[in-house]
Coordinates of C-alpha atoms and ligand atoms in Angstrom, one line a residue:
X5 CA 94.6 84.4 87.7
X6 CA 92.4 85.7 90.6
X7 CA 93.6 89.1 91.9
X8 CA 92.7 90.0 95.5
X9 CA 92.5 93.4 97.2
X10 CA 93.1 95.1 100.6
X11 CA 90.1 96.0 102.8
X12 CA 90.2 99.5 104.1
X13 CA 87.4 101.5 105.6
X14 CA 84.8 99.0 104.6
X15 CA 85.9 98.8 100.9
X16 CA 87.9 96.2 99.0
X17 CA 90.6 98.4 97.2
X18 CA 93.9 98.0 95.3
X19 CA 97.2 98.9 96.8
X20 CA 98.7 102.2 95.8
X21 CA 101.9 100.5 94.7
X22 CA 100.1 98.7 91.8
X23 CA 102.3 95.6 92.5
X24 CA 101.2 92.1 93.5
X25 CA 102.8 89.0 94.9
X26 CA 101.9 85.3 94.3
X27 CA 100.3 83.1 96.8
X28 CA 101.6 79.6 96.3
X29 CA 100.1 76.2 97.2
X30 CA 103.1 74.5 99.0
X31 CA 102.0 71.0 98.0
X32 CA 102.1 71.7 94.2
X33 CA 103.7 75.1 93.7
X34 CA 100.6 76.1 91.8
X35 CA 99.6 79.8 92.2
X36 CA 96.5 80.3 94.4
X37 CA 96.1 84.0 93.6
X38 CA 97.8 87.4 93.4
X39 CA 97.7 89.7 96.4
X40 CA 98.6 93.4 96.6
X41 CA 102.1 94.3 97.8
X42 CA 101.0 97.2 100.1
X43 CA 103.3 100.1 100.9
X44 CA 103.5 102.9 103.4
X45 CA 100.6 104.8 101.8
X46 CA 98.2 101.9 102.1
X47 CA 99.3 101.4 105.7
X48 CA 98.6 105.1 106.3
X49 CA 95.2 104.9 104.8
X50 CA 94.3 101.8 106.9
X51 CA 95.6 103.4 110.1
X52 CA 93.7 106.6 109.6
X53 CA 90.5 104.6 108.8
X54 CA 91.1 102.7 112.0
X55 CA 91.7 105.8 114.0
X56 CA 88.6 107.5 112.7
X57 CA 86.4 104.4 113.4
X58 CA 87.8 104.1 117.0
X59 CA 85.8 107.2 118.0
X60 CA 82.4 105.6 117.6
X61 CA 83.3 101.9 118.0
X62 CA 84.6 102.5 121.5
X63 CA 81.2 104.0 122.4
X64 CA 79.3 100.9 121.4
X65 CA 78.4 98.9 124.6
X66 CA 80.7 95.9 124.9
X67 CA 77.7 93.4 125.0
X68 CA 76.6 94.9 121.6
X69 CA 80.1 94.4 120.2
X70 CA 79.9 90.9 121.5
X71 CA 76.7 90.2 119.5
X72 CA 78.7 90.9 116.3
X73 CA 81.2 88.3 117.4
X74 CA 78.4 85.8 118.0
X75 CA 77.4 86.3 114.3
X76 CA 81.0 85.9 113.3
X77 CA 81.2 82.6 115.2
X78 CA 78.0 81.4 113.5
X79 CA 79.4 82.2 110.0
X80 CA 82.7 80.5 110.9
X81 CA 80.6 77.3 111.7
X82 CA 78.8 77.6 108.4
X83 CA 82.0 78.0 106.4
X84 CA 84.2 75.7 108.5
X85 CA 84.7 73.1 105.7
X86 CA 85.3 75.7 103.0
X87 CA 87.8 77.6 105.2
X88 CA 89.6 74.5 106.2
X89 CA 90.1 73.6 102.5
X90 CA 91.5 77.1 101.9
X91 CA 93.9 76.6 104.8
X92 CA 95.2 73.3 103.4
X93 CA 95.5 74.9 99.9
X94 CA 97.5 77.8 101.1
X95 CA 99.8 76.4 103.8
X96 CA 99.6 72.7 103.4
X97 CA 98.4 71.3 106.8
X98 CA 96.2 68.2 106.5
X99 CA 92.5 68.8 106.4
X100 CA 91.7 67.3 109.8
X101 CA 94.1 69.8 111.4
X102 CA 92.8 72.6 109.2
X103 CA 89.3 72.0 110.6
X104 CA 90.8 72.3 114.0
X105 CA 92.3 75.6 113.1
X106 CA 88.9 76.9 112.2
X107 CA 87.4 75.4 115.3
X108 CA 89.9 77.3 117.4
X109 CA 88.5 80.5 115.8
X110 CA 84.9 79.5 116.4
X111 CA 85.7 78.8 120.1
X112 CA 87.5 82.2 120.4
X113 CA 84.6 84.0 118.7
X114 CA 82.1 82.7 121.3
X115 CA 84.4 83.1 124.2
X116 CA 85.2 86.7 123.3
X117 CA 81.5 87.4 122.5
X118 CA 80.6 86.2 126.0
X119 CA 83.3 88.5 127.5
X120 CA 81.2 91.4 126.2
X121 CA 79.0 90.9 129.2
X122 CA 81.9 90.6 131.6
X123 CA 85.1 92.5 130.9
X124 CA 85.5 92.5 134.6
X125 CA 87.5 95.0 136.7
X126 CA 87.9 94.6 140.4
X127 CA 86.0 96.3 143.3
X128 CA 87.8 96.4 146.6
X129 CA 87.4 98.2 149.9
X130 CA 89.2 101.5 150.4
X131 CA 91.4 102.1 153.4
X132 CA 89.3 105.1 154.2
X133 CA 85.7 105.3 155.3
X134 CA 83.0 106.5 152.9
X135 CA 85.2 105.9 149.9
X136 CA 84.9 103.2 147.2
X137 CA 87.6 101.8 144.9
X138 CA 87.4 99.9 141.7
X139 CA 88.9 99.4 138.3
X140 CA 87.3 99.7 134.8
X141 CA 88.7 98.8 131.4
X142 CA 89.1 101.1 128.5
X143 CA 90.2 100.4 124.9
X144 CA 93.6 101.5 123.8
X145 CA 93.1 102.6 120.2
X146 CA 94.5 101.3 116.9
X147 CA 96.0 97.8 117.1
X148 CA 98.4 96.4 114.5
X149 CA 97.8 92.7 114.2
X150 CA 100.6 90.8 112.5
X151 CA 100.0 87.1 112.3
X152 CA 101.9 84.0 111.1
X153 CA 100.9 81.5 108.4
X154 CA 100.9 78.3 110.6
X155 CA 97.4 79.0 112.1
X156 CA 96.1 81.3 109.5
X157 CA 92.5 81.5 110.9
X158 CA 93.0 80.7 114.6
X159 CA 95.7 83.2 115.3
X160 CA 94.0 86.2 113.7
X161 CA 91.0 85.3 115.8
X162 CA 93.1 85.2 119.0
X163 CA 94.1 88.7 118.3
X164 CA 91.3 90.4 116.4
X165 CA 88.3 89.2 118.4
X166 CA 89.5 90.3 121.9
X167 CA 90.9 93.5 120.3
X168 CA 87.6 94.6 118.9
X169 CA 85.5 93.2 121.7
X170 CA 87.5 95.6 124.0
X171 CA 86.6 98.5 121.8
X172 CA 89.8 98.9 119.8
X173 CA 90.1 99.0 116.0
X174 CA 92.5 97.0 114.0
X175 CA 94.9 97.1 111.0
X176 CA 95.6 93.4 110.2
X177 CA 98.7 92.6 108.1
X178 CA 98.2 89.1 106.7
X179 CA 101.0 86.6 106.6
X180 CA 102.5 86.6 103.1
X181 CA 102.0 82.8 102.8
X182 CA 98.3 82.9 103.8
X183 CA 96.7 86.1 102.5
X184 CA 93.6 84.2 101.2
X185 CA 92.7 82.9 104.6
X186 CA 93.0 86.4 106.0
X187 CA 90.8 87.8 103.3
X188 CA 88.1 85.1 103.9
X189 CA 88.3 85.8 107.7
X190 CA 87.9 89.5 107.2
X191 CA 84.9 88.9 104.8
X192 CA 83.2 87.0 107.6
X193 CA 83.7 90.0 109.9
X194 CA 82.3 92.3 107.2
X195 CA 79.2 90.1 106.9
X196 CA 78.8 89.9 110.6
X197 CA 78.3 93.6 110.8
X198 CA 81.7 94.9 111.9
X199 CA 81.4 98.6 110.9
X200 CA 83.7 100.2 108.2
X201 CA 87.1 101.1 109.5
X202 CA 87.0 98.8 112.6
X203 CA 89.0 96.0 111.0
X204 CA 91.2 96.9 108.0
X205 CA 93.3 94.4 106.1
X206 CA 96.6 95.1 104.3
X207 CA 98.5 92.4 102.4
X208 CA 102.3 92.5 101.9
X209 CA 105.7 91.7 103.2
X210 CA 107.2 92.4 106.6
X211 CA 109.6 95.0 105.3
X212 CA 107.3 96.9 103.0
X213 CA 104.0 96.6 104.9
X214 CA 104.8 95.4 108.4
X215 CA 107.5 97.9 109.2
X216 CA 105.6 101.1 108.3
X217 CA 102.6 99.7 110.2
X218 CA 104.7 99.1 113.4
X219 CA 106.2 102.6 113.1
X220 CA 102.9 104.4 112.2
X221 CA 102.2 107.3 114.6
X222 CA 98.5 106.4 114.8
X223 CA 99.1 102.7 115.8
X224 CA 98.9 102.4 119.6
X225 CA 99.5 98.7 120.1
X226 CA 101.2 95.9 118.3
X227 CA 100.4 92.2 118.6
X228 CA 102.8 89.9 116.8
X229 CA 103.2 86.2 116.6
X230 CA 106.3 84.9 114.8
X231 CA 110.0 84.4 115.1
X232 CA 112.0 85.6 118.1
X233 CA 114.3 87.5 115.8
X234 CA 111.5 89.6 114.3
X235 CA 109.9 90.0 117.7
X236 CA 113.0 91.5 119.1
X237 CA 113.2 94.1 116.3
X238 CA 109.5 95.0 116.9
X239 CA 110.1 95.3 120.7
X240 CA 113.1 97.6 120.0
X241 CA 111.0 99.9 117.8
X242 CA 108.2 99.9 120.5
X243 CA 110.8 100.6 123.1
X244 CA 111.5 104.0 121.5
X245 CA 107.8 104.9 120.9
X246 CA 106.5 103.2 124.1
X247 CA 103.8 101.5 122.2
X248 CA 102.2 98.6 123.9
X249 CA 103.6 95.4 122.3
X250 CA 102.5 91.8 122.8
X251 CA 104.8 89.1 121.4
X252 CA 104.2 85.4 121.0
X253 CA 107.5 84.0 119.7
X254 CA 109.4 80.7 119.3
X255 CA 109.7 77.6 121.3
X256 CA 112.0 74.6 121.9
X257 CA 109.4 72.4 123.6
X258 CA 110.3 69.2 125.3
X259 CA 108.4 66.1 126.1
X260 CA 109.9 64.2 129.1
X261 CA 109.2 60.5 129.3
X262 CA 109.9 59.0 132.8
X263 CA 110.6 55.3 133.5
X264 CA 107.1 54.9 135.0
X265 CA 105.2 56.4 132.1
X266 CA 102.3 54.9 130.2
X267 CA 104.5 54.0 127.2
X268 CA 102.0 53.6 124.4
X269 CA 100.4 56.9 125.4
X270 CA 103.8 58.7 125.5
X271 CA 104.7 57.4 122.1
X272 CA 101.4 58.5 120.5
X273 CA 101.8 62.0 122.1
X274 CA 105.4 62.3 120.9
X275 CA 104.4 61.5 117.3
X276 CA 101.6 63.9 117.4
X277 CA 103.6 66.7 119.1
X278 CA 106.6 66.4 116.8
X279 CA 105.0 65.8 113.4
X280 CA 101.5 67.3 113.4
X281 CA 101.5 70.4 111.1
X282 CA 104.9 69.0 110.0
X283 CA 106.4 70.4 113.1
X284 CA 105.4 74.0 112.2
X285 CA 103.9 75.0 115.5
X286 CA 105.5 77.2 118.1
X287 CA 104.3 74.5 120.5
X288 CA 105.7 71.6 118.5
X289 CA 107.7 68.9 120.4
X290 CA 111.3 69.4 119.2
X291 CA 113.1 67.6 122.0
X292 CA 112.3 64.2 123.5
X293 CA 113.9 63.8 126.9
X294 CA 113.9 60.1 127.6
X295 CA 114.8 58.3 130.9
X296 CA 117.6 55.9 130.1
X297 CA 115.7 52.9 131.4
X298 CA 112.9 53.1 128.9
X299 CA 114.7 54.7 126.0
X300 CA 115.2 51.5 124.0
X301 CA 111.6 50.3 124.4
X302 CA 110.2 53.8 123.7
X303 CA 112.2 54.2 120.6
X304 CA 111.1 50.8 119.2
X305 CA 107.5 51.7 119.4
X306 CA 108.1 55.3 118.4
X307 CA 109.7 54.2 115.1
X308 CA 106.9 51.8 114.3
X309 CA 104.6 54.9 114.4
X310 CA 107.0 57.3 112.6
X311 CA 107.6 54.8 109.8
X312 CA 103.8 54.5 109.4
X313 CA 103.3 58.3 108.9
X314 CA 101.8 59.0 105.5
X315 CA 103.2 62.0 103.7
X316 CA 101.1 63.7 101.0
X317 CA 98.9 66.6 100.0
X318 CA 96.7 67.7 102.8
X319 CA 93.4 67.1 101.1
X320 CA 94.1 63.3 100.5
X321 CA 92.4 60.9 102.9
X322 CA 94.7 59.2 105.4
X323 CA 97.6 61.6 105.1
X324 CA 99.3 62.5 108.3
X325 CA 101.9 65.1 107.2
X326 CA 101.6 67.8 104.5
X327 CA 104.4 69.9 103.1
X328 CA 106.4 72.6 104.7
X329 CA 105.0 76.1 103.9
X330 CA 107.6 77.2 101.3
X331 CA 111.0 76.6 99.9
X332 CA 112.8 78.8 102.3
X333 CA 111.4 76.8 105.2
X334 CA 112.5 73.5 103.5
X335 CA 116.0 74.9 103.1
X336 CA 116.1 76.0 106.7
X337 CA 115.0 72.6 108.0
X338 CA 117.6 70.9 105.7
X339 CA 120.2 73.3 107.1
X340 CA 119.4 72.2 110.6
X341 CA 119.8 68.5 109.6
X342 CA 123.2 69.3 108.3
X343 CA 124.1 71.2 111.5
X344 CA 123.0 68.1 113.5
X345 CA 125.3 65.9 111.4
X346 CA 128.2 68.3 111.5
X347 CA 127.9 68.5 115.3
X348 CA 128.0 64.8 115.7
X349 CA 124.3 63.8 116.3
X350 CA 123.2 60.5 115.0
X351 CA 120.5 60.7 112.3
X352 CA 118.1 57.8 113.1
X353 CA 115.6 58.5 110.3
X354 CA 114.5 61.1 107.7
X355 CA 116.7 64.1 107.0
X356 CA 115.7 64.7 103.4
X357 CA 113.0 66.3 101.2
X358 CA 110.3 63.9 100.2
X359 CA 109.6 63.7 96.5
X360 CA 107.7 60.5 95.9
X361 CA 104.5 60.2 93.8
X362 CA 102.4 63.4 93.7
X363 CA 104.8 65.1 96.2
X364 CA 107.4 65.8 93.6
X365 CA 106.5 69.5 93.1
X366 CA 105.8 70.4 96.8
X367 CA 108.0 71.3 99.8
X368 CA 107.7 68.0 101.6
X369 CA 110.2 66.8 104.2
X370 CA 110.6 63.4 105.9
X371 CA 109.9 63.0 109.6
X372 CA 113.4 63.3 111.1
X373 CA 114.8 61.9 114.3
X374 CA 118.3 62.6 115.8
X375 CA 119.7 60.6 118.7
X376 CA 122.9 61.4 120.7
X377 CA 122.0 65.0 120.9
X378 CA 123.7 67.0 123.6
X379 CA 122.4 70.3 125.0
X380 CA 125.0 72.5 123.3
X381 CA 124.2 71.4 119.8
X382 CA 122.2 73.8 117.6
X383 CA 119.4 71.2 117.1
X384 CA 119.0 71.1 120.9
X385 CA 118.8 74.8 121.3
X386 CA 117.3 76.5 118.2
X387 CA 113.8 76.5 117.0
X388 CA 113.7 74.4 113.8
X389 CA 109.9 74.8 112.9
X390 CA 109.9 71.5 110.9
X391 CA 109.5 67.8 111.4
X392 CA 112.8 67.3 113.3
X393 CA 113.0 65.9 116.8
X394 CA 116.1 65.6 119.0
X395 CA 116.5 62.9 121.6
X396 CA 118.3 63.6 124.8
X397 CA 118.8 60.9 127.4
X398 CA 118.7 61.4 131.2
X399 CA 119.1 59.5 134.4
X400 CA 116.7 61.1 136.7
X401 CA 113.7 63.5 137.1
X402 CA 116.0 66.3 138.2
X403 CA 118.2 65.9 135.2
X404 CA 115.1 65.8 133.0
X405 CA 113.8 69.1 134.3
X406 CA 117.3 70.7 134.1
X407 CA 117.6 69.5 130.5
X408 CA 114.1 70.8 129.7
X409 CA 115.0 74.2 131.1
X410 CA 118.4 74.3 129.3
X411 CA 117.1 76.5 126.4
X412 CA 116.5 80.1 125.8
X413 CA 112.8 79.4 125.2
X414 CA 110.0 78.6 127.6
X415 CA 106.7 78.1 125.8
X416 CA 105.3 74.6 126.2
X417 CA 106.4 71.3 127.8
X418 CA 105.1 67.9 128.7
X419 CA 105.9 65.2 131.2
X420 CA 104.8 61.6 131.0
X421 CA 104.7 59.9 134.4
X422 CA 102.2 58.0 136.5
X423 CA 103.8 59.3 139.7
X424 CA 101.9 62.3 141.1
X425 CA 105.0 63.6 143.0
X426 CA 107.1 63.7 139.8
X427 CA 104.3 65.4 138.0
X428 CA 103.9 68.2 140.5
X429 CA 107.7 68.6 140.8
X430 CA 107.8 69.1 137.0
X431 CA 104.9 71.6 137.1
X432 CA 106.7 73.6 139.8
X433 CA 110.2 73.5 138.3
X434 CA 109.9 73.6 134.5
X435 CA 110.2 77.2 133.3
X436 CA 107.4 77.3 130.7
X437 CA 104.1 79.1 130.2
X438 CA 102.3 75.9 129.4
X439 CA 102.9 72.5 131.0
X440 CA 101.1 69.3 130.0
X441 CA 101.0 66.2 132.2
X442 CA 100.4 63.0 130.2
X443 CA 99.6 64.8 127.0
X444 CA 101.7 66.3 124.1
X445 CA 103.1 69.8 124.0
X446 CA 100.5 70.9 121.4
X447 CA 96.8 71.5 121.8
X448 CA 96.2 74.6 123.9
X449 CA 92.5 75.6 124.5
X450 CA 91.3 79.1 123.8
X451 CA 89.9 79.9 127.2
X452 CA 93.2 79.4 129.0
X453 CA 96.2 81.7 128.9
X454 CA 98.8 81.0 126.1
X455 CA 102.3 82.3 126.1
X456 CA 105.8 81.6 127.3
X457 CA 108.8 82.5 129.5
X458 CA 112.1 83.8 128.3
X459 CA 112.6 84.3 124.5
X460 CA 109.1 82.8 123.8
X461 CA 107.5 86.2 124.4
X462 CA 107.6 89.4 126.3
X463 CA 105.5 88.4 129.3
X464 CA 102.0 88.7 127.9
X465 CA 99.5 85.9 127.6
X466 CA 97.0 85.6 124.8
X467 CA 93.7 83.7 125.1
X468 CA 91.7 83.2 128.3
X469 CA 90.8 86.3 130.3
X470 CA 94.5 87.3 130.3
X471 CA 94.2 88.5 126.7
X472 CA 92.0 91.4 127.8
X473 CA 95.0 92.7 129.8
X474 CA 96.8 93.2 126.5
X475 CA 93.9 95.0 124.8
X476 CA 92.7 97.3 127.6
X477 CA 94.0 100.1 129.7
X478 CA 93.0 99.7 133.3
X479 CA 91.6 102.8 135.0
X480 CA 91.6 102.8 138.8
X481 CA 88.7 104.8 140.1
X482 CA 88.4 106.2 143.7
X483 CA 85.0 107.7 144.7
X484 CA 85.0 109.6 147.9
X485 CA 81.5 110.2 149.2
X486 CA 82.6 111.5 152.7
X487 CA 82.3 115.1 151.7
X488 CA 85.7 115.8 153.3
X489 CA 89.2 115.7 152.0
X490 CA 90.5 112.3 153.2
X491 CA 94.2 111.9 152.7
X492 CA 95.3 108.3 152.0
X493 CA 98.2 107.0 154.2
X494 CA 97.8 110.1 156.4
X495 CA 94.3 110.3 157.8
X496 CA 94.2 106.8 159.3
Ligands
UN1_522 C1 101.2 78.3 117.4 O1 101.8 77.4 116.9 O2 101.6 79.5 117.2 O3 98.5 74.6 121.2 C2 99.9 78.2 118.0 C3 98.6 74.5 119.9 C4 97.6 75.3 119.1 C5 98.1 76.7 118.9 C6 99.5 76.8 118.3 N1 96.3 75.3 119.7 O4 99.4 73.8 119.4

């Protein structure tokens, strides 16, 4: 069985614990490899390597740091197919989507590389004569990057590329379900010329590896994508230490379909939004809010598509839905189905594990649709992170918007309407970080901000230029060339 290592200070090394955990293929339960269970000593070694490397890395001009990212982007293109297959092997998403995962990292590499020649501050007039005012950006230090398994190449790229372009160094804790993707990603950075210590990789669990990393004295910033529950604990720890923390958390995303919508388009989008990646996206459509007048017609077409979805292992041609990532996820999804039934929702299809043919050993789950869902039910409120969609019926646009907002989350949302007034009203009144008009709730592009309201995060936005506000300190610079003491607000 292949044994893998941590990457610290430019070297692939074993963890001090001497222990390993298994990385499992969720479609077959075969073991992909063994990865080190790192402990506090390994975290300490990685954090001190990152701290040491920060001193020189921050001095390299940002355009030069950007050149390294261009190389990383080129290597990602060369290895796109190989990496995509590794993604499918490790976490199960179908190959076409795995290619998209790598493409998102390629786009982010080039976007961040270009930012090396921008990293703009602002220049603005001073209120006093013979005085100038501007801002410049400075790196923060050692960043702990803690990523999920659902976008095992794209999400590390969202965090690591802007972090290092800005002059920070990184300790990357891989997701326990996708350590091989993390290792391949870091290998690409190594080959691109990222100097020793600038990006360090430690494998291991949240409790044994993640917690000591968050609490480490030399870590200055934490960037985390994952559940709201874990995010809250991280924020609490950072509240005490006053470390900067950027959290991208859960969602309970709704697609609204109005009575004037392009129905075939709305159906296609709903199927894609709810069941792509087997619903395991923080942007997945988990609520369908349907206008009562089109509900029947919409559902007829929707079920034609849902029943046509092919479940199978992600490498097979023509498969639409791969497995869930692990047994715990499958149990959790099954638990939500039971909660829906217990609370009186009507199960229209699915609701069970899928075990036919070569799916018998994997963690497959049928596409599941509930009708008769009311806002107080758990399946209407809580993030399920699986192929389960709840239908809520409404009488008007106002009710649709109020229903969409009736959740503690606020990440993504979508409205299908051909009426421009309704579209703008939704844009203005839905409390979400991302709003799609006539498209599904998934599919964010890397050069626009990504993040959510309420329990979906803590106010930061990743991607786009906004991400550089996470990874830089802003210095405000006043230069007085009057030769006299000019007192702001006083000498007017
Ligand atoms: C996530 O699920 O955490 O918009 C990220 C999308 C993808 C990213 C999802 N581009 O669905």
